């Protein structure tokens, strides 16, 4: 191994090249059944202007049963108004076709096909997800909603 390669592996090369030799992941146990839900909520502006509407879609998976999820949601996020009818319990594997917008109960084999046609595959879609660790202040949400609505209507 030459001197340049030695410094490159150590991360001290001119281009700050580094090689990953190992990494560590932490996994969590997945219960036999998970709870999934998709809800769509719309909030109209309190003003007389009907053009001001905020839409939010919540698509989520909870590693546990419906009763525990509803208890947590009532405590942490009662504004969503999640009900037992919104929730479905299924295995973790069955949740994948569910999130791909296949009909509920679709066989897992549908995921093996490279050319499967789900509602999501017919449209271009990009998503990001994150965990919210602290509630977002209502003033901040309101300000963001108004800004995005103005951009949309301009």
PDB file of N, CA and C in Angstrom, residues 58-133:
ATOM      1  N   UNK A  58     -51.657  12.008   6.874  1.00  0.00           N
ATOM      2  CA  UNK A  58     -50.852  11.287   7.851  1.00  0.00           C
ATOM      3  C   UNK A  58     -50.904   9.809   7.501  1.00  0.00           C
ATOM      4  N   UNK A  59     -49.755   9.246   7.211  1.00  0.00           N
ATOM      5  CA  UNK A  59     -49.633   7.836   6.875  1.00  0.00           C
ATOM      6  C   UNK A  59     -48.612   7.260   7.843  1.00  0.00           C
ATOM      7  N   UNK A  60     -49.050   6.392   8.738  1.00  0.00           N
ATOM      8  CA  UNK A  60     -48.174   5.999   9.841  1.00  0.00           C
ATOM      9  C   UNK A  60     -48.272   4.525  10.178  1.00  0.00           C
ATOM     10  N   UNK A  61     -47.198   4.050  10.822  1.00  0.00           N
ATOM     11  CA  UNK A  61     -47.147   2.695  11.352  1.00  0.00           C
ATOM     12  C   UNK A  61     -46.740   2.787  12.812  1.00  0.00           C
ATOM     13  N   UNK A  62     -47.441   2.046  13.657  1.00  0.00           N
ATOM     14  CA  UNK A  62     -47.139   1.995  15.083  1.00  0.00           C
ATOM     15  C   UNK A  62     -46.777   0.562  15.432  1.00  0.00           C
ATOM     16  N   UNK A  63     -45.657   0.386  16.111  1.00  0.00           N
ATOM     17  CA  UNK A  63     -45.222  -0.958  16.498  1.00  0.00           C
ATOM     18  C   UNK A  63     -45.964  -1.383  17.756  1.00  0.00           C
ATOM     19  N   UNK A  64     -47.213  -1.760  17.590  1.00  0.00           N
ATOM     20  CA  UNK A  64     -48.049  -2.184  18.700  1.00  0.00           C
ATOM     21  C   UNK A  64     -49.499  -2.237  18.267  1.00  0.00           C
ATOM     22  N   UNK A  65     -50.376  -2.455  19.244  1.00  0.00           N
ATOM     23  CA  UNK A  65     -51.793  -2.608  18.960  1.00  0.00           C
ATOM     24  C   UNK A  65     -52.543  -1.293  18.858  1.00  0.00           C
ATOM     25  N   UNK A  66     -53.760  -1.384  18.349  1.00  0.00           N
ATOM     26  CA  UNK A  66     -54.607  -0.210  18.142  1.00  0.00           C
ATOM     27  C   UNK A  66     -54.930   0.498  19.449  1.00  0.00           C
ATOM     28  N   UNK A  67     -55.260  -0.271  20.483  1.00  0.00           N
ATOM     29  CA  UNK A  67     -55.646   0.343  21.758  1.00  0.00           C
ATOM     30  C   UNK A  67     -54.523   1.203  22.331  1.00  0.00           C
ATOM     31  N   UNK A  68     -53.297   0.700  22.288  1.00  0.00           N
ATOM     32  CA  UNK A  68     -52.150   1.465  22.801  1.00  0.00           C
ATOM     33  C   UNK A  68     -51.905   2.706  21.940  1.00  0.00           C
ATOM     34  N   UNK A  69     -52.045   2.556  20.616  1.00  0.00           N
ATOM     35  CA  UNK A  69     -51.863   3.696  19.715  1.00  0.00           C
ATOM     36  C   UNK A  69     -52.884   4.786  20.010  1.00  0.00           C
ATOM     37  N   UNK A  70     -54.146   4.401  20.130  1.00  0.00           N
ATOM     38  CA  UNK A  70     -55.192   5.395  20.387  1.00  0.00           C
ATOM     39  C   UNK A  70     -54.970   6.109  21.715  1.00  0.00           C
ATOM     40  N   UNK A  71     -54.522   5.365  22.710  1.00  0.00           N
ATOM     41  CA  UNK A  71     -54.220   5.964  24.015  1.00  0.00           C
ATOM     42  C   UNK A  71     -53.102   7.000  23.879  1.00  0.00           C
ATOM     43  N   UNK A  72     -52.036   6.645  23.181  1.00  0.00           N
ATOM     44  CA  UNK A  72     -50.917   7.574  22.985  1.00  0.00           C
ATOM     45  C   UNK A  72     -51.323   8.782  22.150  1.00  0.00           C
ATOM     46  N   UNK A  73     -52.089   8.554  21.097  1.00  0.00           N
ATOM     47  CA  UNK A  73     -52.499   9.663  20.231  1.00  0.00           C
ATOM     48  C   UNK A  73     -53.428  10.622  20.958  1.00  0.00           C
ATOM     49  N   UNK A  74     -54.295  10.098  21.798  1.00  0.00           N
ATOM     50  CA  UNK A  74     -55.189  10.965  22.567  1.00  0.00           C
ATOM     51  C   UNK A  74     -54.389  11.822  23.540  1.00  0.00           C
ATOM     52  N   UNK A  75     -53.317  11.252  24.059  1.00  0.00           N
ATOM     53  CA  UNK A  75     -52.470  11.978  25.010  1.00  0.00           C
ATOM     54  C   UNK A  75     -51.551  12.978  24.308  1.00  0.00           C
ATOM     55  N   UNK A  76     -50.925  12.568  23.208  1.00  0.00           N
ATOM     56  CA  UNK A  76     -49.890  13.379  22.559  1.00  0.00           C
ATOM     57  C   UNK A  76     -50.385  14.222  21.387  1.00  0.00           C
ATOM     58  N   UNK A  77     -51.425  13.767  20.677  1.00  0.00           N
ATOM     59  CA  UNK A  77     -51.863  14.465  19.468  1.00  0.00           C
ATOM     60  C   UNK A  77     -53.377  14.347  19.305  1.00  0.00           C
ATOM     61  N   UNK A  78     -54.137  14.876  20.268  1.00  0.00           N
ATOM     62  CA  UNK A  78     -55.599  14.737  20.204  1.00  0.00           C
ATOM     63  C   UNK A  78     -56.224  15.488  19.028  1.00  0.00           C
ATOM     64  N   UNK A  79     -55.534  16.503  18.504  1.00  0.00           N
ATOM     65  CA  UNK A  79     -56.069  17.304  17.399  1.00  0.00           C
ATOM     66  C   UNK A  79     -56.294  16.469  16.143  1.00  0.00           C
ATOM     67  N   UNK A  80     -55.564  15.381  15.995  1.00  0.00           N
ATOM     68  CA  UNK A  80     -55.718  14.546  14.806  1.00  0.00           C
ATOM     69  C   UNK A  80     -57.078  13.855  14.791  1.00  0.00           C
ATOM     70  N   UNK A  81     -57.609  13.564  15.962  1.00  0.00           N
ATOM     71  CA  UNK A  81     -58.918  12.921  16.026  1.00  0.00           C
ATOM     72  C   UNK A  81     -58.916  11.503  15.482  1.00  0.00           C
ATOM     73  N   UNK A  82     -57.847  10.770  15.747  1.00  0.00           N
ATOM     74  CA  UNK A  82     -57.727   9.401  15.255  1.00  0.00           C
ATOM     75  C   UNK A  82     -58.754   8.506  15.950  1.00  0.00           C
ATOM     76  N   UNK A  83     -59.435   7.676  15.181  1.00  0.00           N
ATOM     77  CA  UNK A  83     -60.436   6.759  15.728  1.00  0.00           C
ATOM     78  C   UNK A  83     -60.038   5.317  15.429  1.00  0.00           C
ATOM     79  N   UNK A  84     -60.696   4.399  16.103  1.00  0.00           N
ATOM     80  CA  UNK A  84     -60.421   2.976  15.896  1.00  0.00           C
ATOM     81  C   UNK A  84     -60.713   2.567  14.451  1.00  0.00           C
ATOM     82  N   UNK A  85     -61.693   3.214  13.836  1.00  0.00           N
ATOM     83  CA  UNK A  85     -62.051   2.898  12.447  1.00  0.00           C
ATOM     84  C   UNK A  85     -60.947   3.294  11.467  1.00  0.00           C
ATOM     85  N   UNK A  86     -60.094   4.249  11.842  1.00  0.00           N
ATOM     86  CA  UNK A  86     -58.991   4.680  10.982  1.00  0.00           C
ATOM     87  C   UNK A  86     -57.840   3.681  10.983  1.00  0.00           C
ATOM     88  N   UNK A  87     -57.791   2.808  11.978  1.00  0.00           N
ATOM     89  CA  UNK A  87     -56.634   1.946  12.210  1.00  0.00           C
ATOM     90  C   UNK A  87     -56.855   0.528  11.699  1.00  0.00           C
ATOM     91  N   UNK A  88     -55.778  -0.071  11.244  1.00  0.00           N
ATOM     92  CA  UNK A  88     -55.778  -1.472  10.816  1.00  0.00           C
ATOM     93  C   UNK A  88     -54.603  -2.175  11.475  1.00  0.00           C
ATOM     94  N   UNK A  89     -54.844  -3.366  12.003  1.00  0.00           N
ATOM     95  CA  UNK A  89     -53.753  -4.179  12.540  1.00  0.00           C
ATOM     96  C   UNK A  89     -53.393  -5.234  11.509  1.00  0.00           C
ATOM     97  N   UNK A  90     -52.099  -5.402  11.292  1.00  0.00           N
ATOM     98  CA  UNK A  90     -51.609  -6.389  10.327  1.00  0.00           C
ATOM     99  C   UNK A  90     -50.166  -6.706  10.661  1.00  0.00           C
ATOM    100  N   UNK A  91     -49.611  -7.706  10.001  1.00  0.00           N
ATOM    101  CA  UNK A  91     -48.197  -8.014  10.218  1.00  0.00           C
ATOM    102  C   UNK A  91     -47.349  -6.918   9.574  1.00  0.00           C
ATOM    103  N   UNK A  92     -46.098  -6.841  10.004  1.00  0.00           N
ATOM    104  CA  UNK A  92     -45.205  -5.828   9.453  1.00  0.00           C
ATOM    105  C   UNK A  92     -45.049  -6.032   7.944  1.00  0.00           C
ATOM    106  N   UNK A  93     -44.937  -7.282   7.513  1.00  0.00           N
ATOM    107  CA  UNK A  93     -44.775  -7.562   6.079  1.00  0.00           C
ATOM    108  C   UNK A  93     -46.008  -7.127   5.294  1.00  0.00           C
ATOM    109  N   UNK A  94     -47.193  -7.325   5.848  1.00  0.00           N
ATOM    110  CA  UNK A  94     -48.423  -6.931   5.152  1.00  0.00           C
ATOM    111  C   UNK A  94     -48.561  -5.417   5.043  1.00  0.00           C
ATOM    112  N   UNK A  95     -47.849  -4.689   5.895  1.00  0.00           N
ATOM    113  CA  UNK A  95     -47.952  -3.226   5.853  1.00  0.00           C
ATOM    114  C   UNK A  95     -47.282  -2.636   4.614  1.00  0.00           C
ATOM    115  N   UNK A  96     -46.335  -3.352   4.033  1.00  0.00           N
ATOM    116  CA  UNK A  96     -45.641  -2.808   2.863  1.00  0.00           C
ATOM    117  C   UNK A  96     -46.578  -2.641   1.671  1.00  0.00           C
ATOM    118  N   UNK A  97     -47.356  -3.674   1.297  1.00  0.00           N
ATOM    119  CA  UNK A  97     -48.334  -3.442   0.216  1.00  0.00           C
ATOM    120  C   UNK A  97     -49.357  -2.361   0.583  1.00  0.00           C
ATOM    121  N   UNK A  98     -49.702  -2.277   1.859  1.00  0.00           N
ATOM    122  CA  UNK A  98     -50.653  -1.254   2.310  1.00  0.00           C
ATOM    123  C   UNK A  98     -50.112   0.143   2.002  1.00  0.00           C
ATOM    124  N   UNK A  99     -48.833   0.382   2.328  1.00  0.00           N
ATOM    125  CA  UNK A  99     -48.243   1.698   2.078  1.00  0.00           C
ATOM    126  C   UNK A  99     -47.966   1.939   0.598  1.00  0.00           C
ATOM    127  N   UNK A 100     -47.910   0.876  -0.192  1.00  0.00           N
ATOM    128  CA  UNK A 100     -47.776   1.011  -1.650  1.00  0.00           C
ATOM    129  C   UNK A 100     -49.129   1.239  -2.310  1.00  0.00           C
ATOM    130  N   UNK A 101     -50.178   1.353  -1.502  1.00  0.00           N
ATOM    131  CA  UNK A 101     -51.536   1.624  -1.973  1.00  0.00           C
ATOM    132  C   UNK A 101     -52.174   0.437  -2.688  1.00  0.00           C
ATOM    133  N   UNK A 102     -51.690  -0.777  -2.424  1.00  0.00           N
ATOM    134  CA  UNK A 102     -52.373  -1.956  -2.938  1.00  0.00           C
ATOM    135  C   UNK A 102     -53.643  -2.161  -2.125  1.00  0.00           C
ATOM    136  N   UNK A 103     -54.612  -2.904  -2.646  1.00  0.00           N
ATOM    137  CA  UNK A 103     -55.819  -3.182  -1.861  1.00  0.00           C
ATOM    138  C   UNK A 103     -55.459  -3.909  -0.565  1.00  0.00           C
ATOM    139  N   UNK A 104     -56.229  -3.662   0.475  1.00  0.00           N
ATOM    140  CA  UNK A 104     -55.977  -4.314   1.761  1.00  0.00           C
ATOM    141  C   UNK A 104     -56.115  -5.819   1.573  1.00  0.00           C
ATOM    142  N   UNK A 105     -55.128  -6.556   2.077  1.00  0.00           N
ATOM    143  CA  UNK A 105     -55.133  -8.009   1.938  1.00  0.00           C
ATOM    144  C   UNK A 105     -54.466  -8.500   0.670  1.00  0.00           C
ATOM    145  N   UNK A 106     -53.838  -7.609  -0.086  1.00  0.00           N
ATOM    146  CA  UNK A 106     -53.137  -8.029  -1.309  1.00  0.00           C
ATOM    147  C   UNK A 106     -52.026  -9.003  -0.928  1.00  0.00           C
ATOM    148  N   UNK A 107     -51.814 -10.057  -1.726  1.00  0.00           N
ATOM    149  CA  UNK A 107     -50.769 -11.022  -1.386  1.00  0.00           C
ATOM    150  C   UNK A 107     -49.382 -10.377  -1.435  1.00  0.00           C
ATOM    151  N   UNK A 108     -48.507 -10.869  -0.570  1.00  0.00           N
ATOM    152  CA  UNK A 108     -47.150 -10.318  -0.508  1.00  0.00           C
ATOM    153  C   UNK A 108     -46.390 -10.541  -1.814  1.00  0.00           C
ATOM    154  N   UNK A 109     -46.778 -11.539  -2.581  1.00  0.00           N
ATOM    155  CA  UNK A 109     -46.096 -11.833  -3.845  1.00  0.00           C
ATOM    156  C   UNK A 109     -46.188 -10.671  -4.832  1.00  0.00           C
ATOM    157  N   UNK A 110     -47.165  -9.788  -4.659  1.00  0.00           N
ATOM    158  CA  UNK A 110     -47.279  -8.643  -5.573  1.00  0.00           C
ATOM    159  C   UNK A 110     -46.050  -7.752  -5.502  1.00  0.00           C
ATOM    160  N   UNK A 111     -45.346  -7.788  -4.383  1.00  0.00           N
ATOM    161  CA  UNK A 111     -44.145  -6.965  -4.237  1.00  0.00           C
ATOM    162  C   UNK A 111     -42.955  -7.533  -5.001  1.00  0.00           C
ATOM    163  N   UNK A 112     -43.027  -8.805  -5.388  1.00  0.00           N
ATOM    164  CA  UNK A 112     -41.910  -9.428  -6.096  1.00  0.00           C
ATOM    165  C   UNK A 112     -41.814  -8.975  -7.543  1.00  0.00           C
ATOM    166  N   UNK A 113     -42.926  -8.582  -8.125  1.00  0.00           N
ATOM    167  CA  UNK A 113     -42.920  -8.163  -9.520  1.00  0.00           C
ATOM    168  C   UNK A 113     -42.251  -6.806  -9.689  1.00  0.00           C
ATOM    169  N   UNK A 114     -41.422  -6.691 -10.694  1.00  0.00           N
ATOM    170  CA  UNK A 114     -40.743  -5.420 -10.946  1.00  0.00           C
ATOM    171  C   UNK A 114     -41.670  -4.400 -11.587  1.00  0.00           C
ATOM    172  N   UNK A 115     -42.709  -4.860 -12.219  1.00  0.00           N
ATOM    173  CA  UNK A 115     -43.598  -3.959 -12.944  1.00  0.00           C
ATOM    174  C   UNK A 115     -44.965  -3.847 -12.285  1.00  0.00           C
ATOM    175  N   UNK A 116     -45.007  -4.013 -10.976  1.00  0.00           N
ATOM    176  CA  UNK A 116     -46.318  -3.932 -10.327  1.00  0.00           C
ATOM    177  C   UNK A 116     -46.877  -2.515 -10.437  1.00  0.00           C
ATOM    178  N   UNK A 117     -48.172  -2.449 -10.528  1.00  0.00           N
ATOM    179  CA  UNK A 117     -48.845  -1.159 -10.708  1.00  0.00           C
ATOM    180  C   UNK A 117     -49.671  -0.841  -9.467  1.00  0.00           C
ATOM    181  N   UNK A 118     -49.152   0.024  -8.645  1.00  0.00           N
ATOM    182  CA  UNK A 118     -49.918   0.504  -7.500  1.00  0.00           C
ATOM    183  C   UNK A 118     -50.261   1.961  -7.771  1.00  0.00           C
ATOM    184  N   UNK A 119     -51.066   2.522  -6.910  1.00  0.00           N
ATOM    185  CA  UNK A 119     -51.429   3.937  -7.075  1.00  0.00           C
ATOM    186  C   UNK A 119     -50.190   4.817  -6.997  1.00  0.00           C
ATOM    187  N   UNK A 120     -49.220   4.433  -6.159  1.00  0.00           N
ATOM    188  CA  UNK A 120     -48.012   5.252  -6.030  1.00  0.00           C
ATOM    189  C   UNK A 120     -47.109   5.134  -7.249  1.00  0.00           C
ATOM    190  N   UNK A 121     -47.045   3.934  -7.853  1.00  0.00           N
ATOM    191  CA  UNK A 121     -46.132   3.762  -8.980  1.00  0.00           C
ATOM    192  C   UNK A 121     -46.623   4.489 -10.222  1.00  0.00           C
ATOM    193  N   UNK A 122     -47.876   4.904 -10.243  1.00  0.00           N
ATOM    194  CA  UNK A 122     -48.409   5.625 -11.394  1.00  0.00           C
ATOM    195  C   UNK A 122     -48.080   7.113 -11.336  1.00  0.00           C
ATOM    196  N   UNK A 123     -47.629   7.568 -10.208  1.00  0.00           N
ATOM    197  CA  UNK A 123     -47.283   8.985 -10.081  1.00  0.00           C
ATOM    198  C   UNK A 123     -45.860   9.090  -9.551  1.00  0.00           C
ATOM    199  N   UNK A 124     -45.236  10.203  -9.814  1.00  0.00           N
ATOM    200  CA  UNK A 124     -43.907  10.429  -9.287  1.00  0.00           C
ATOM    201  C   UNK A 124     -44.063  10.901  -7.856  1.00  0.00           C
ATOM    202  N   UNK A 125     -43.301  10.344  -6.961  1.00  0.00           N
ATOM    203  CA  UNK A 125     -43.526  10.578  -5.546  1.00  0.00           C
ATOM    204  C   UNK A 125     -42.197  10.570  -4.814  1.00  0.00           C
ATOM    205  N   UNK A 126     -42.003  11.531  -3.964  1.00  0.00           N
ATOM    206  CA  UNK A 126     -40.829  11.568  -3.115  1.00  0.00           C
ATOM    207  C   UNK A 126     -41.306  11.889  -1.711  1.00  0.00           C
ATOM    208  N   UNK A 127     -40.770  11.204  -0.752  1.00  0.00           N
ATOM    209  CA  UNK A 127     -41.211  11.432   0.624  1.00  0.00           C
ATOM    210  C   UNK A 127     -40.017  11.441   1.556  1.00  0.00           C
ATOM    211  N   UNK A 128     -40.171  12.157   2.629  1.00  0.00           N
ATOM    212  CA  UNK A 128     -39.196  12.156   3.709  1.00  0.00           C
ATOM    213  C   UNK A 128     -39.980  11.976   4.993  1.00  0.00           C
ATOM    214  N   UNK A 129     -39.370  11.365   5.955  1.00  0.00           N
ATOM    215  CA  UNK A 129     -40.047  11.227   7.236  1.00  0.00           C
ATOM    216  C   UNK A 129     -39.058  11.532   8.346  1.00  0.00           C
ATOM    217  N   UNK A 130     -39.601  11.865   9.469  1.00  0.00           N
ATOM    218  CA  UNK A 130     -38.781  12.189  10.623  1.00  0.00           C
ATOM    219  C   UNK A 130     -39.632  12.000  11.865  1.00  0.00           C
ATOM    220  N   UNK A 131     -39.007  11.984  12.995  1.00  0.00           N
ATOM    221  CA  UNK A 131     -39.716  11.906  14.256  1.00  0.00           C
ATOM    222  C   UNK A 131     -39.821  13.302  14.836  1.00  0.00           C
ATOM    223  N   UNK A 132     -40.998  13.667  15.283  1.00  0.00           N
ATOM    224  CA  UNK A 132     -41.187  14.950  15.953  1.00  0.00           C
ATOM    225  C   UNK A 132     -40.914  14.712  17.424  1.00  0.00           C
ATOM    226  N   UNK A 133     -39.963  15.446  17.975  1.00  0.00           N
ATOM    227  CA  UNK A 133     -39.584  15.235  19.369  1.00  0.00           C
ATOM    228  C   UNK A 133     -40.254  16.221  20.307  1.00  0.00           C
TER     229      UNK A 133
END
